[in-house]
Structures are given as structure tokens and as C-alpha cells.
Amino acid sequence: MASDPDPEPQSDPQTPTITDPLTNEFATLNDLTHDLDSLNELASRGSWRSILDKVARARALSFLRKPHEHLTYLAFHVIALSKLRRFADASAELDTLDDLDAAHYLYQTYPNIYPTRSGSMVPFSLRWLHALLPIKLGKRQLGLDRFYALLDFVRSKLELKDGISGNIWKKREGFVINSIIGHHLTNKEFSVCLNLIHFLLSSDPSNPILISKLGYIQMQIGDLESAKSSFNRVVSMVETESAVELKNLVNRNKAMVYMVGKDYVSAVREYEECIERDPMDVVAINNKAICLMYLRDLPDSIKVLESALERVPTVALNETLVVNLCSMYELAYVNHSDIKRTLSNWIARVAPDDFDSSCTRI
């Protein structure tokens, strides 16, 4: 599924100071780095091949004049290669940097260029990819070692930062820990996941998303009662909230419990409430279709997913949903190859560059 665990059987700008690396005197993104606004726009559209072309052109024409510009463009290049699943090329590009903490990647090494800035100019995304890419290349232990080293790095920054900067590093800590949890979950190392979730909850005990994630992990280890207890805590936290996202979180949690108990009719009802509130809740759409499939209602399950792709293609078009739809085609139709080919042709026209078209299994 798209996001929930799959039950398959998803400082003042005018007065910059050297002690505040987040303060800057740039009016626009392009003042910060050559044509950065265009790179961000391409990334938001999933135009990763265009980013590769743009980076190559900027390098060839020597548009990048400052050290941080080279690093920024390298970051976009490595991200684009990773998005296109060219992990070996991405890793080789990243390896050209060697030591990410070397002095030549510090602003203060170039006082004539950066008279008011200090600290590392290495984008955090490169540090994260430095940990992720070995896992993508089958070197899981090396990747995990790097993720834990990255977590230590982030925590060392947290000890020195406060205010806006501290909040950013705190969010990065949570991001890295959640990445680590995801990799341990893949290998069913549940005790490590529970320890990490409890650590996050120790500093944010009223976070309904974290508590829900705790419930999902408890469910995967077979502790249904503890999972229900976690989900009930979420209900009590958000019952006075009006945010659709939180209300839908409650319904999805309830539906997960119903699915584990094979009460698919009740699960469908919960997911329908989510979709009524938010027609773009792809997790609910996908899971409703799965429940209908389990209820042997293939025509309706197919209709749910096809309708989502027609209504909100930019949101609904993800590999998990397409894999599920193709599985339903294979169960429902003798001529499923022709139907999947039609779907594949449509995907080729509308999908971002990083969409894995092999999920149609043609």
C-alpha cells in the first residue's frame, strides 16, 4: 500500500552573522545558486532526465563558479540518478567527494567568497544518499553503518544548535531515525524498530503519527492488543481535531485492525469515510480496493483504482497501486495482457521519469 504498512497478504535577513549559517542575504533561489529555481521546478515535476541534461550543460559551460554551486548541482545530479534507479552511477558520482567533512567543503575555508558564513556546505541530501546508496546496491550493513553514523552526526549538531537551526536538525534526526526504522522493518528486526520508535516518542509523546507507527509495528509482531491500545490513544488525541489528515489516520488505523481480523466489510466502510473526506487519500483508495478484492468483488475493486487514476493521476500514480491493479486484471480478465498494455501506454505518457514501468508486468 501507499503509506500504511501493507497488509498484503506504503536573525534578520539584513544582518547576517557568521554564527548563524541559516541566515542569508539572498533574495531568490537563483541568487543562491545558478538557476536553482529551474532545478527545483524540474524536480517537482519528476523531470529527472532534464535535470541530468541541465547539470551536464552547466558544467560544460562553466556556469558554476563557487564551491557551493558545484556541490548543489552534484546533489541534484546524484538525486536524479538515484530516482532513475541508476544507483551505481549515483554512488560513483558521490564517491568523487571522498570525505564529506573535509576542510575544502567548509565555508570558512573560502573567506573571500563567504565572508559571513561558516560550517559545512555539503547538502544534507548528499549525506543521506551516502547512507542509502549502499543498501540499494546490496551492501545493507555498510548502508546501516552509515545511517547510524549520520544519526551521530545529526545529534552532534543538535548539541550545538538552538532556535530555528535546532528545529531543523531535530527534524533531520527524526527523518534519519525513520529511515533506519524502515530498513530494519524490511528485515523484520522488530525489537530495534520498537526501541527507535520509543526514543522518538520520548521527545514527542503526543505525536499521533508516531503512535500509529508504533501500532503498526506491534501489529506486525502479532501483538494485536497492544496495537489496539496504541490506536485508541490516537483516537483520544485527535477526537477534538478538525484536520482531515488526522481524522483519516484514525479511520485507517481502525481499518487495519479490521483487515487483520479479515472483517473486510468493516474495513471498506472505514476507508470510504476517508475517501469521502479526502478524495485524494491514496492509501485509503488502494486499501479499499484490496478489501473488495478479498471480498471477491473484482469489478468494483478494479473500478476503485481505475477511477483514482483518472481523477487524480498525479497523486494516485504509484507503483504499488499499479501492481495491485494489474494483479486484479490478471484475476479478472482472460485478455489481461492487452488491458495491461493499454495501461502501460497511458503511464508512459503521464508518469514522471522515475516511475518504474516494469510494475505492469508486461
Coordinates of C-alpha atoms in Angstrom, one line a residue:
M1 CA 0.0 0.0 0.0
A2 CA 1.0 3.6 -0.3
S3 CA 1.9 4.6 3.2
D4 CA 0.4 2.4 5.9
P5 CA 2.1 -1.0 6.3
D6 CA 0.9 -3.2 3.6
P7 CA -1.5 -6.0 4.9
E8 CA -0.9 -7.9 1.7
P9 CA -1.3 -10.9 2.2
Q10 CA 3.1 2.1 1.7
S11 CA 18.4 36.8 12.7
D12 CA 17.3 39.0 10.4
P13 CA 17.9 38.7 6.7
Q14 CA 19.6 42.2 6.6
T15 CA 22.1 41.4 9.3
P16 CA 23.8 38.1 8.5
T17 CA 26.2 36.8 11.1
I18 CA 28.9 34.2 10.9
T19 CA 27.3 32.4 13.9
D20 CA 24.1 31.8 12.1
P21 CA 24.6 29.7 8.9
L22 CA 20.9 29.7 8.2
T23 CA 20.8 33.5 7.8
N24 CA 21.3 34.6 4.2
E25 CA 21.3 37.7 2.1
F26 CA 19.8 36.1 -1.0
A27 CA 16.5 37.4 -2.4
T28 CA 15.8 34.4 -4.6
L29 CA 16.9 30.9 -5.1
N30 CA 18.8 31.9 -8.2
D31 CA 20.8 34.4 -6.2
L32 CA 22.0 31.5 -4.0
T33 CA 22.9 29.1 -6.9
H34 CA 22.9 29.4 -10.7
D35 CA 19.4 28.7 -12.0
L36 CA 18.4 26.8 -8.8
D37 CA 14.8 27.8 -9.2
S38 CA 14.6 25.9 -12.5
L39 CA 16.2 22.8 -11.0
N40 CA 13.6 22.8 -8.2
E41 CA 10.8 23.1 -10.7
L42 CA 12.1 20.2 -12.7
A43 CA 12.4 18.1 -9.6
S44 CA 8.9 18.9 -8.5
R45 CA 7.6 17.6 -11.9
G46 CA 9.7 14.5 -11.8
S47 CA 11.7 15.5 -14.8
W48 CA 14.9 13.8 -13.7
R49 CA 16.4 13.3 -17.2
S50 CA 16.1 17.0 -17.8
I51 CA 18.0 17.6 -14.6
L52 CA 20.8 15.4 -15.8
D53 CA 20.9 17.4 -19.0
K54 CA 20.9 20.7 -17.2
V55 CA 23.7 19.7 -14.8
A56 CA 25.8 18.5 -17.7
R57 CA 25.3 21.8 -19.6
A58 CA 26.1 23.9 -16.6
R59 CA 29.3 22.0 -16.0
A60 CA 30.3 22.1 -19.7
L61 CA 29.7 25.8 -20.0
S62 CA 31.4 26.7 -16.6
F63 CA 28.3 28.3 -15.2
L64 CA 29.2 27.0 -11.7
R65 CA 31.8 29.4 -10.2
K66 CA 31.6 28.9 -6.5
P67 CA 32.3 25.8 -4.4
H68 CA 28.8 25.5 -3.0
E69 CA 27.3 25.7 -6.5
H70 CA 29.3 22.6 -7.6
L71 CA 28.0 20.8 -4.6
T72 CA 24.4 21.9 -5.1
Y73 CA 24.5 20.7 -8.7
L74 CA 26.2 17.5 -7.7
A75 CA 23.4 16.9 -5.2
F76 CA 20.7 17.3 -7.9
H77 CA 22.7 15.0 -10.2
V78 CA 23.0 12.2 -7.6
I79 CA 19.3 12.6 -6.7
A80 CA 18.3 12.4 -10.3
L81 CA 20.5 9.3 -11.0
S82 CA 19.0 7.6 -7.9
K83 CA 15.5 8.5 -8.9
L84 CA 16.2 6.8 -12.3
R85 CA 17.5 3.7 -10.4
R86 CA 21.0 4.3 -11.7
F87 CA 22.4 3.5 -8.3
A88 CA 25.9 2.5 -9.3
D89 CA 26.3 5.8 -11.3
A90 CA 24.9 7.8 -8.4
S91 CA 27.3 6.1 -6.0
A92 CA 30.3 6.7 -8.3
E93 CA 29.4 10.4 -8.6
L94 CA 29.1 10.7 -4.8
D95 CA 32.4 8.9 -4.3
T96 CA 34.1 11.7 -6.1
L97 CA 33.6 13.9 -3.0
D98 CA 35.6 11.5 -0.8
D99 CA 35.4 12.8 2.7
L100 CA 32.2 14.9 3.2
D101 CA 33.7 16.5 6.3
A102 CA 37.0 17.7 4.5
A103 CA 38.1 21.3 5.1
H104 CA 37.5 22.2 1.4
Y105 CA 33.8 21.7 2.0
L106 CA 33.6 24.3 4.7
Y107 CA 32.5 27.9 4.0
Q108 CA 35.2 29.4 6.3
T109 CA 37.9 27.8 4.0
Y110 CA 36.9 30.5 1.5
P111 CA 36.6 33.8 3.5
N112 CA 36.9 35.9 0.3
I113 CA 33.9 34.2 -1.2
Y114 CA 31.8 33.6 2.0
P115 CA 32.9 36.4 4.5
T116 CA 29.8 35.9 6.7
R117 CA 29.2 32.2 6.5
S118 CA 30.6 29.1 8.4
G119 CA 30.0 25.4 8.6
S120 CA 29.6 22.7 6.0
M121 CA 28.3 23.5 2.5
V122 CA 27.5 19.8 1.8
P123 CA 23.8 19.5 1.3
F124 CA 22.1 17.2 3.8
S125 CA 20.6 15.2 1.0
L126 CA 24.1 14.1 -0.1
R127 CA 24.8 12.8 3.4
W128 CA 21.5 10.9 3.4
L129 CA 22.2 9.4 -0.1
H130 CA 25.7 8.4 1.1
A131 CA 24.0 6.1 3.5
L132 CA 21.1 5.0 1.3
L133 CA 23.0 4.0 -1.9
P134 CA 25.0 1.1 -0.5
I135 CA 21.7 -0.5 0.6
K136 CA 20.3 0.0 -3.0
L137 CA 23.5 -1.8 -4.2
G138 CA 23.0 -4.8 -1.9
K139 CA 25.5 -3.6 0.7
R140 CA 23.0 -3.5 3.6
Q141 CA 25.4 -3.5 6.5
L142 CA 27.5 -0.7 5.1
G143 CA 24.4 1.4 4.5
L144 CA 23.1 0.8 8.0
D145 CA 26.5 1.7 9.5
R146 CA 26.4 4.9 7.5
F147 CA 22.9 5.7 8.6
Y148 CA 23.9 5.3 12.3
A149 CA 27.0 7.4 11.7
L150 CA 24.7 10.0 10.1
L151 CA 22.5 9.9 13.1
D152 CA 25.5 10.5 15.4
F153 CA 26.5 13.4 13.1
V154 CA 23.0 15.0 13.4
R155 CA 23.0 14.6 17.1
S156 CA 26.4 16.3 17.4
K157 CA 24.8 19.2 15.6
L158 CA 21.8 19.2 17.9
E159 CA 24.1 19.7 20.9
L160 CA 25.3 23.0 19.3
K161 CA 22.2 24.4 17.8
D162 CA 19.1 26.1 19.1
G163 CA 16.2 28.2 17.7
I164 CA 15.4 27.7 14.0
S165 CA 18.6 25.9 13.3
G166 CA 18.0 23.5 16.2
N167 CA 14.5 22.8 15.0
I168 CA 15.8 21.9 11.5
W169 CA 18.4 19.5 13.0
K170 CA 15.7 17.9 15.2
K171 CA 13.6 17.2 12.2
R172 CA 16.6 15.7 10.5
E173 CA 17.1 13.4 13.5
G174 CA 13.6 12.2 13.1
F175 CA 14.0 11.7 9.4
V176 CA 17.1 9.6 9.8
I177 CA 15.6 7.5 12.5
N178 CA 12.5 6.9 10.5
S179 CA 14.8 5.8 7.6
I180 CA 16.6 3.4 9.9
I181 CA 13.3 2.0 11.1
G182 CA 12.2 1.4 7.6
H183 CA 15.3 -0.7 6.8
H184 CA 15.0 -2.7 10.0
L185 CA 11.3 -3.3 9.3
T186 CA 12.2 -4.7 5.9
N187 CA 14.3 -7.4 7.6
K188 CA 11.7 -8.0 10.4
E189 CA 14.1 -6.7 13.1
F190 CA 11.1 -5.5 15.2
S191 CA 12.9 -5.1 18.6
V192 CA 15.2 -2.5 17.1
C193 CA 12.3 -0.7 15.5
L194 CA 10.4 -0.6 18.8
N195 CA 13.4 0.9 20.6
L196 CA 13.8 3.6 18.0
I197 CA 10.0 4.4 17.9
H198 CA 10.0 4.7 21.7
F199 CA 13.0 7.0 21.5
L200 CA 11.1 9.3 19.2
L201 CA 8.1 9.2 21.4
S202 CA 10.2 10.1 24.4
S203 CA 10.6 13.6 23.0
D204 CA 7.3 13.8 21.2
P205 CA 4.8 11.6 23.2
S206 CA 1.7 13.1 21.8
N207 CA 2.5 12.6 18.1
P208 CA -0.4 10.6 16.6
I209 CA 1.6 9.6 13.6
L210 CA 4.4 8.1 15.7
I211 CA 1.9 6.4 17.9
S212 CA 0.2 4.9 14.9
K213 CA 3.5 3.7 13.5
L214 CA 4.1 2.0 16.9
G215 CA 0.7 0.3 16.5
Y216 CA 1.7 -0.9 13.0
I217 CA 4.9 -2.4 14.3
Q218 CA 3.1 -4.1 17.2
M219 CA 0.6 -5.5 14.7
Q220 CA 3.4 -7.0 12.6
I221 CA 4.9 -8.8 15.6
G222 CA 1.4 -10.2 16.4
D223 CA 0.7 -8.1 19.5
L224 CA -2.8 -7.1 18.4
E225 CA -3.9 -5.9 21.8
S226 CA -1.0 -3.5 22.2
A227 CA -1.7 -2.3 18.7
K228 CA -5.3 -1.6 19.5
S229 CA -4.2 0.2 22.6
S230 CA -1.9 2.5 20.6
F231 CA -4.6 3.2 18.1
N232 CA -7.1 4.0 20.9
R233 CA -4.6 6.6 22.2
V234 CA -4.6 8.2 18.8
V235 CA -8.4 8.3 18.8
S236 CA -8.4 10.1 22.2
M237 CA -5.8 12.6 20.9
V238 CA -7.5 13.7 17.7
E239 CA -11.2 13.5 18.7
T240 CA -11.4 17.3 19.0
E241 CA -9.2 17.9 16.0
S242 CA -10.7 19.1 12.7
A243 CA -7.8 18.3 10.4
V244 CA -8.9 15.8 7.8
E245 CA -5.4 14.2 7.8
L246 CA -5.8 13.2 11.4
K247 CA -9.4 12.1 11.1
N248 CA -8.4 9.8 8.2
L249 CA -5.5 8.5 10.2
V250 CA -7.9 7.3 12.9
N251 CA -10.1 5.6 10.2
R252 CA -7.1 3.9 8.6
N253 CA -5.9 2.6 11.9
K254 CA -9.4 1.1 12.6
A255 CA -9.4 -0.4 9.1
M256 CA -6.1 -2.1 9.6
V257 CA -7.4 -3.8 12.7
Y258 CA -10.5 -5.0 10.7
M259 CA -8.2 -6.3 7.9
V260 CA -6.1 -8.3 10.3
G261 CA -9.4 -9.8 11.6
K262 CA -10.5 -10.4 8.0
D263 CA -13.5 -8.2 8.5
Y264 CA -13.2 -6.6 5.1
V265 CA -16.7 -5.2 5.0
S266 CA -16.0 -3.0 8.1
A267 CA -12.6 -2.1 6.7
V268 CA -14.2 -0.9 3.5
R269 CA -16.6 1.3 5.5
E270 CA -13.6 3.0 7.3
Y271 CA -11.8 3.6 4.0
E272 CA -14.9 5.0 2.4
E273 CA -15.1 7.6 5.2
C274 CA -11.5 8.6 4.5
I275 CA -12.2 9.0 0.8
E276 CA -15.4 11.0 1.4
R277 CA -13.4 13.5 3.4
D278 CA -10.4 13.4 1.1
P279 CA -10.8 12.0 -2.4
M280 CA -7.0 12.1 -2.8
D281 CA -6.3 9.7 0.1
V282 CA -4.5 7.2 -2.0
V283 CA -3.8 4.9 0.9
A284 CA -7.5 4.6 1.6
I285 CA -8.3 4.2 -2.1
N286 CA -5.7 1.4 -2.6
N287 CA -6.6 -0.4 0.6
K288 CA -10.3 -0.2 -0.1
A289 CA -9.7 -1.9 -3.5
I290 CA -7.7 -4.7 -1.8
C291 CA -10.5 -5.3 0.7
L292 CA -13.0 -5.5 -2.2
M293 CA -10.7 -8.0 -3.9
Y294 CA -10.6 -10.1 -0.8
L295 CA -14.4 -10.0 -0.8
R296 CA -14.3 -11.4 -4.4
D297 CA -15.7 -8.2 -5.8
L298 CA -13.1 -7.8 -8.6
P299 CA -15.2 -5.5 -10.8
D300 CA -15.6 -2.9 -8.0
S301 CA -12.0 -3.2 -6.8
I302 CA -10.8 -2.5 -10.4
K303 CA -13.2 0.4 -10.7
V304 CA -11.9 2.0 -7.5
L305 CA -8.3 2.0 -8.7
E306 CA -9.1 3.0 -12.3
S307 CA -11.3 5.9 -11.1
A308 CA -8.5 7.1 -8.9
L309 CA -6.0 7.1 -11.8
E310 CA -8.5 9.0 -13.9
R311 CA -9.4 11.6 -11.2
V312 CA -6.0 12.3 -9.5
P313 CA -3.3 10.7 -11.7
T314 CA -0.5 12.8 -10.2
V315 CA -1.4 11.5 -6.7
A316 CA -2.6 8.0 -7.5
L317 CA 0.1 7.0 -10.0
N318 CA 2.5 5.0 -7.8
E319 CA 4.0 1.6 -8.4
T320 CA 2.1 -0.2 -5.5
L321 CA -1.3 0.9 -6.8
V322 CA -0.4 -0.1 -10.3
V323 CA 0.9 -3.5 -9.2
N324 CA -2.3 -4.1 -7.4
L325 CA -4.4 -3.1 -10.4
C326 CA -2.5 -5.3 -12.7
S327 CA -2.9 -8.2 -10.3
M328 CA -6.7 -7.6 -10.4
Y329 CA -6.6 -7.5 -14.2
E330 CA -4.9 -10.9 -14.2
L331 CA -7.5 -12.4 -11.9
A332 CA -10.5 -10.9 -13.7
Y333 CA -9.7 -11.0 -17.4
V334 CA -8.5 -13.6 -19.9
N335 CA -7.1 -10.8 -22.2
H336 CA -5.3 -9.1 -19.3
S337 CA -2.1 -8.6 -21.4
D338 CA -3.9 -6.3 -23.8
I339 CA -5.5 -4.3 -20.9
K340 CA -2.2 -4.0 -19.1
R341 CA -0.5 -2.8 -22.3
T342 CA -3.1 -0.1 -22.6
L343 CA -2.4 0.9 -19.0
S344 CA 1.3 0.9 -19.7
N345 CA 1.0 3.1 -22.7
W346 CA -1.1 5.6 -20.7
I347 CA 1.5 5.6 -17.9
A348 CA 4.3 6.3 -20.4
R349 CA 2.5 9.5 -21.4
V350 CA 1.7 10.9 -18.0
A351 CA 4.2 9.4 -15.4
P352 CA 7.3 11.2 -14.1
D353 CA 10.7 9.9 -15.2
D354 CA 11.3 7.9 -12.1
F355 CA 8.1 5.8 -12.4
D356 CA 9.1 2.1 -12.7
S357 CA 7.0 0.9 -15.7
S358 CA 8.0 -2.7 -15.1
C359 CA 5.4 -2.8 -12.4
T360 CA 2.8 -3.5 -15.1
R361 CA 4.5 -6.9 -15.6
I362 CA 4.0 -6.9 -19.4

